[in-house]
Short mmCIF file of C-alpha atoms in Angstrom, two decimals:
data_model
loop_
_atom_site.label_atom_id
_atom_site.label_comp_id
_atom_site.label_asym_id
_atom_site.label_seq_id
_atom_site.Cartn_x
_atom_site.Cartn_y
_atom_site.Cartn_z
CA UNK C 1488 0.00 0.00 0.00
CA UNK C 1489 1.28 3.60 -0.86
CA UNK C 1490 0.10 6.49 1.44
CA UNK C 1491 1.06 10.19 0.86
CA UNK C 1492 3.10 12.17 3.59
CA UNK C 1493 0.01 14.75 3.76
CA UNK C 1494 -1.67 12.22 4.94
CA UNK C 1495 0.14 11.47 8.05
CA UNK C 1496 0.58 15.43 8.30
CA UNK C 1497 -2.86 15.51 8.61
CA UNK C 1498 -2.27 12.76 11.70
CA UNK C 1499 -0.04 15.24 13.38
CA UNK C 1500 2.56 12.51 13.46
CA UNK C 1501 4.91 15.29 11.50
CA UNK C 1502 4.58 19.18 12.36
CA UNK C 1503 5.35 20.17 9.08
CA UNK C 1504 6.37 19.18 5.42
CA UNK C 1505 9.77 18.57 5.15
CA UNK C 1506 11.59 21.82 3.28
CA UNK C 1507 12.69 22.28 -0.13
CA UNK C 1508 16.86 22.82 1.58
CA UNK C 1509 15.93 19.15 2.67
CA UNK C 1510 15.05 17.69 -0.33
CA UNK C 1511 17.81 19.31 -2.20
CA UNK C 1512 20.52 18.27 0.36
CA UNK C 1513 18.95 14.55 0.43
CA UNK C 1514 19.40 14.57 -4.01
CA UNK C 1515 23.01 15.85 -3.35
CA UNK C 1516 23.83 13.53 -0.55
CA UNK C 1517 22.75 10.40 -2.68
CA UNK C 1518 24.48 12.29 -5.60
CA UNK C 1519 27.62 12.71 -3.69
CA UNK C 1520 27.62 9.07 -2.26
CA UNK C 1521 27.47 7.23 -5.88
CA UNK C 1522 29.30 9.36 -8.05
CA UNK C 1523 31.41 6.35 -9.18
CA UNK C 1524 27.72 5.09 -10.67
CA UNK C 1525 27.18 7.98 -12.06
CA UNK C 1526 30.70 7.69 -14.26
CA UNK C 1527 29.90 4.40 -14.93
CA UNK C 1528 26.27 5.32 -16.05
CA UNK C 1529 27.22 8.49 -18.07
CA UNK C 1530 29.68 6.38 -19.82
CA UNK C 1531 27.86 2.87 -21.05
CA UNK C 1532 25.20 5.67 -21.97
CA UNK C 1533 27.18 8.08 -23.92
CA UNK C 1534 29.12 5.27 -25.09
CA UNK C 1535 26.32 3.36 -26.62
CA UNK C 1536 24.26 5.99 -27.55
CA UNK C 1537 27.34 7.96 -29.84
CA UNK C 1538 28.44 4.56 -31.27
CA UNK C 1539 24.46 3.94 -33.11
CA UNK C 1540 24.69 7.83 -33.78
CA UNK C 1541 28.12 7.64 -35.57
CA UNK C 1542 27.02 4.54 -36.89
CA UNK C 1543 23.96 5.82 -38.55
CA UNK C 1544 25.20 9.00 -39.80
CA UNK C 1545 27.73 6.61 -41.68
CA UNK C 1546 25.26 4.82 -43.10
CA UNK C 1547 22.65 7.63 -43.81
CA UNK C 1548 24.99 10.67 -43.85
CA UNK C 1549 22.24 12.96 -42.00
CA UNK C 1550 24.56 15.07 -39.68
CA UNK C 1551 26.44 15.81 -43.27
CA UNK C 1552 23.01 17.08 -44.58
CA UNK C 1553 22.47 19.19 -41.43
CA UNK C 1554 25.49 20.81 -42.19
CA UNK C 1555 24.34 21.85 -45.82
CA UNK C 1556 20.91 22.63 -44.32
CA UNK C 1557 22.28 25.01 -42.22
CA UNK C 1558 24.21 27.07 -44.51
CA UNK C 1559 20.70 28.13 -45.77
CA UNK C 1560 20.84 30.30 -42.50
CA UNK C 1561 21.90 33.43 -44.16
CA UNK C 1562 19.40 33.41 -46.57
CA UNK C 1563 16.87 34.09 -43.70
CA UNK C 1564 14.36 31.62 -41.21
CA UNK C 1565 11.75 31.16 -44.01
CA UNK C 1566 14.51 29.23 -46.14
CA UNK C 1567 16.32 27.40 -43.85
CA UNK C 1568 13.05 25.60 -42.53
CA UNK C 1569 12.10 25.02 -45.44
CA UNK C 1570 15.19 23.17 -46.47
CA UNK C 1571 14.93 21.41 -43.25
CA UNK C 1572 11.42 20.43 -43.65
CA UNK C 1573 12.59 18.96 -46.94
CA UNK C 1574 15.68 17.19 -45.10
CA UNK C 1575 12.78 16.15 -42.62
CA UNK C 1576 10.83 14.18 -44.81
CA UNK C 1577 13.34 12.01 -46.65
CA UNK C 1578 14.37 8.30 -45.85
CA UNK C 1579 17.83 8.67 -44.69
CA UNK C 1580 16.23 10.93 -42.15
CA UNK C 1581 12.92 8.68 -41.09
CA UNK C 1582 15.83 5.58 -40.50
CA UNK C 1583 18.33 7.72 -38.72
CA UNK C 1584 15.78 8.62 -36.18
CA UNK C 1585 13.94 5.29 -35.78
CA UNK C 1586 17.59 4.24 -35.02
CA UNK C 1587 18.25 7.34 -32.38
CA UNK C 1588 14.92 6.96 -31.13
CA UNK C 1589 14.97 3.20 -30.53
CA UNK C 1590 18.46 3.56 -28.57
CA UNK C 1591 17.24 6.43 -26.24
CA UNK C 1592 14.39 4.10 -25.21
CA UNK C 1593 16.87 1.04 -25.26
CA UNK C 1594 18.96 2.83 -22.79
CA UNK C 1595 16.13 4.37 -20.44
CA UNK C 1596 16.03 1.06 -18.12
CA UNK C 1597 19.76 2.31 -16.85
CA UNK C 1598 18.04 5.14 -14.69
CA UNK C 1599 16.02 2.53 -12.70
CA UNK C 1600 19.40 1.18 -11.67
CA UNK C 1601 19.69 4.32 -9.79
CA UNK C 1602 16.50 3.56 -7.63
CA UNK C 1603 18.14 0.28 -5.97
CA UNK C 1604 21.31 1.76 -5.30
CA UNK C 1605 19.72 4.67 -3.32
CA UNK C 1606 17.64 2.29 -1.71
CA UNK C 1607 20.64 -0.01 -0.63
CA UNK C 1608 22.19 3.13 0.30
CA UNK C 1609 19.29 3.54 2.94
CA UNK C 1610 19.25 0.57 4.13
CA UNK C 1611 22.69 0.05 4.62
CA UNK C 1612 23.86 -2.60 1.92
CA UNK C 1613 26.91 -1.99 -0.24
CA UNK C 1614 26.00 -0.85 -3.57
CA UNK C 1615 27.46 -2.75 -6.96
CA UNK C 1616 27.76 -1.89 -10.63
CA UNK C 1617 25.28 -4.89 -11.25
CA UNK C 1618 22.49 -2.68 -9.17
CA UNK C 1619 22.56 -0.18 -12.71
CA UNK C 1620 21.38 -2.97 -14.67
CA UNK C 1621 18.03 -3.18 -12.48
CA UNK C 1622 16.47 -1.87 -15.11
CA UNK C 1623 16.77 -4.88 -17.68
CA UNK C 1624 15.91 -7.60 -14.88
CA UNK C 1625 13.38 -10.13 -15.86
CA UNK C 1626 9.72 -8.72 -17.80
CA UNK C 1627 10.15 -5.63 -15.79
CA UNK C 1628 12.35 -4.37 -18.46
CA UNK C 1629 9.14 -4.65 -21.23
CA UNK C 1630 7.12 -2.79 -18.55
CA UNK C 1631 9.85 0.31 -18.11
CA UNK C 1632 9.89 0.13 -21.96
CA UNK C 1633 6.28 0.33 -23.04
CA UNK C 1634 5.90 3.42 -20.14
CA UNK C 1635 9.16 4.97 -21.51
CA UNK C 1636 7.41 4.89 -25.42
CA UNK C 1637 4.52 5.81 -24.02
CA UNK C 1638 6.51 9.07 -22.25
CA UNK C 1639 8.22 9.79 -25.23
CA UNK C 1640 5.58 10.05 -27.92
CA UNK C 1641 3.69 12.57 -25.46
CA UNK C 1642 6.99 14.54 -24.20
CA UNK C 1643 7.88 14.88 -28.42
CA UNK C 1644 4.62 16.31 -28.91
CA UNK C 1645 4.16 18.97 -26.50
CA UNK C 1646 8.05 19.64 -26.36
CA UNK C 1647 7.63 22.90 -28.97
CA UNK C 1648 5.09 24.35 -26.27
CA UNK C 1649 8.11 24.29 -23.36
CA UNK C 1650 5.15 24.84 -21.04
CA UNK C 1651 3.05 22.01 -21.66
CA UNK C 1652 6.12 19.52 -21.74
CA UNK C 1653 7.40 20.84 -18.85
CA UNK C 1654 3.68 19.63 -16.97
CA UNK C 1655 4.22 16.61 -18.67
CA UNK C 1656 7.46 16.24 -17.13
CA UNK C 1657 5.99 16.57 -13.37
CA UNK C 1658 2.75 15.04 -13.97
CA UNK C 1659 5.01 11.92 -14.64
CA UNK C 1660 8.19 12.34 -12.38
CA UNK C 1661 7.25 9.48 -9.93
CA UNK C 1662 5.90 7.28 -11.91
CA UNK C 1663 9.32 5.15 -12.95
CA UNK C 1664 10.28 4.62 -8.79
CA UNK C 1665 6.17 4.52 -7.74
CA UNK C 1666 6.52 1.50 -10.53
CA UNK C 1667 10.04 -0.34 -9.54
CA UNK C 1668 8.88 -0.16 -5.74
CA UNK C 1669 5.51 -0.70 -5.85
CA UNK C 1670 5.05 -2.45 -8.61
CA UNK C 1671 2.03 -0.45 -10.24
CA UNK C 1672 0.87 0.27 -13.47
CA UNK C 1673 1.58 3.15 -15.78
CA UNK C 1674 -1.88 4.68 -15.05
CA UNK C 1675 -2.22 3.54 -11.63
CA UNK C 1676 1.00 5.21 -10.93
CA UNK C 1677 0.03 8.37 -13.07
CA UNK C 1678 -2.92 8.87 -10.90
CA UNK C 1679 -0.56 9.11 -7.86
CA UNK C 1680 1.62 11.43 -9.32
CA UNK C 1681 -0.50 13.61 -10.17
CA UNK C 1682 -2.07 13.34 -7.06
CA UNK C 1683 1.32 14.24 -5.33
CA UNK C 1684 1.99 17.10 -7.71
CA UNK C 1685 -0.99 18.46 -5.97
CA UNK C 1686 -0.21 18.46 -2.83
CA UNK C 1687 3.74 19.29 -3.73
CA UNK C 1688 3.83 21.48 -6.48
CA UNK C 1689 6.27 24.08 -5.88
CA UNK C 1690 8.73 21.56 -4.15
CA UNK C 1691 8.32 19.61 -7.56
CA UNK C 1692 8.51 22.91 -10.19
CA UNK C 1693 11.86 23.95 -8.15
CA UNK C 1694 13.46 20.24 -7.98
CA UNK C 1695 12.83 19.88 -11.42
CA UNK C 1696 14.14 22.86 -12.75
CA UNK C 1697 17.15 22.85 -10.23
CA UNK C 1698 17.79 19.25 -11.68
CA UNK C 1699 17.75 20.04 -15.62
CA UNK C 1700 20.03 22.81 -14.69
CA UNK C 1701 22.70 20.85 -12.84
CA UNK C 1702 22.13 18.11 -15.37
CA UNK C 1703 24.05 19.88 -17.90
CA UNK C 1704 25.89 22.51 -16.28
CA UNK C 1705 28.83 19.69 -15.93
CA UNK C 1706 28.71 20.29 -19.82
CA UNK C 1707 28.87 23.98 -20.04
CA UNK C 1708 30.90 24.76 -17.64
CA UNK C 1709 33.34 21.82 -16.92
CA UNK C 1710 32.81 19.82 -19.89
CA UNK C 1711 34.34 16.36 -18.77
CA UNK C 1712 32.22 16.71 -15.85
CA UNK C 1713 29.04 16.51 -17.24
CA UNK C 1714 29.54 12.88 -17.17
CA UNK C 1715 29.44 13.09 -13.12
CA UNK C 1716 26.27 15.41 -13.72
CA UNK C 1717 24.58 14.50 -16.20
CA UNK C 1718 22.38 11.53 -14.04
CA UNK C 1719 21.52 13.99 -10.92
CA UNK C 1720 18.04 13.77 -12.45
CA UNK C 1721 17.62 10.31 -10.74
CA UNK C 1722 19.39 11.02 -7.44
CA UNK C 1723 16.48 14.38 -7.65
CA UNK C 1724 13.75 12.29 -8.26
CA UNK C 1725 14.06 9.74 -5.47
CA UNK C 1726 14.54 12.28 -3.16
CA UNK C 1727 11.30 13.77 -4.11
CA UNK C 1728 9.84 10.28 -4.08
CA UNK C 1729 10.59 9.68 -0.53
CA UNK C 1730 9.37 12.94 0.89
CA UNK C 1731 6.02 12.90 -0.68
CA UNK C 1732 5.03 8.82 -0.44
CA UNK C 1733 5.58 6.50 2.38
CA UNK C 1734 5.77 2.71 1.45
CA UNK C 1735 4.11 0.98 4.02
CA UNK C 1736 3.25 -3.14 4.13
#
């Protein structure tokens, strides 16, 4: 069973909601404490991710294309989209996508791995470089696939509004560890998400903009050390997750 930590607010068995310095310094602790994971995760990611891109663009030559598209710049806005609109709708560029598309999802699975190491952190075990692959375990890994697709599809659509994908992005924030834990479905889990984004909205709006921005600040500003940043988002997310639900048996 899943309760929310209004509701034992509401009990008086807390005087208050816990503050947004404490969930910031609880995503930075668990940050801190696996940054080794976070090396490892950045590069198996990176690593398989530019090896299909580099791949593909051999093969279909679109980052070649881009480059000719984008010389249409100086000939003003109107003409460069439409040369990229014509780019857009070719083969090469349908296939080189599919590809890029079907590793993103491929990879998403690593994040969960995050989830049990925090956990093990918590309860005292030793964390291990198998614990990123918690992701792939078993049929879970169809499950954390067909939600990621699912994610995707939705997030690509309303990503030109900024707005409407950034809702997206909170109405949906729990619902990868409020699945791994306790083992709901993508609706059932939607439900509670958006049930805590009620209750927790301006904890979740900051976290989740402080997160994106440390994300890839490691790449603007220390380059090599956006691998070390570049997975906060998990370490952020669980740290929400434990101040707004309590697991109980």
């Amino acid at each position: 069973m899943i309760t929310f930590a209004q509701n034992f607010l509401m009990e008086n068995r807390y005087p208050q909601k816990p503050g947004l310095d404490f969930i910031l310094k609880q995503a930075f602790f668990y940050w801190n404490k696996t940054l080794i994971y976070q090396l490892m995760f950045s590069i198996m990611y990176f690593g398989i991710f530019l090896t299909i891109l580099f791949m593909c663009d051999m093969k279909y030559g679109i980052m070649g294309e881009f480059n000719e598209v984008g010389k249409y710049m100086q000939d003003g806005m109107k003409v460069y989209v439409e040369q990229l609109n014509k780019l857009i709708i070719t083969d090469n560029y349908q296939n080189f996508s599919l590809w890029i598309m079907g590793t993103t999802i491929f990879l998403y699975p690593l994040n969960l791995g995050f989830y049990q190491i925090y956990r093990k952190i918590d309860t005292g075990e030793k964390p291990n470089l198998s614990d990123l692959f918690a992701g792939y375990n078993g049929l879970n890994f169809f499950r954390y696939i067909s939600y990621y697709i699912f994610w995707y599809f939705i997030y690509r659509f309303t990503f030109p509004t900024i707005i409407l994908a950034i809702v997206w992005v909170c109405i949906t924030m729990f619902v990868a560890p409020i699945m791994f834990f306790m083992n709901k479905t993508i609706f059932e889990s939607i439900s509670l998400n958006f049930k805590a984004l009620k209750m927790y909205f301006l904890e979740i709006l900051v976290c989740t903009l402080v997160a994106v921005i440390f994300k890839y600040a490691g790449f603007a500003l220390f380059c090599i050390g956006g691998l070390f940043t570049f997975p906060f988002w998990n370490a952020m997310i669980y740290s929400l997750y434990k101040t707004v639900f309590t697991e109980t048996k």
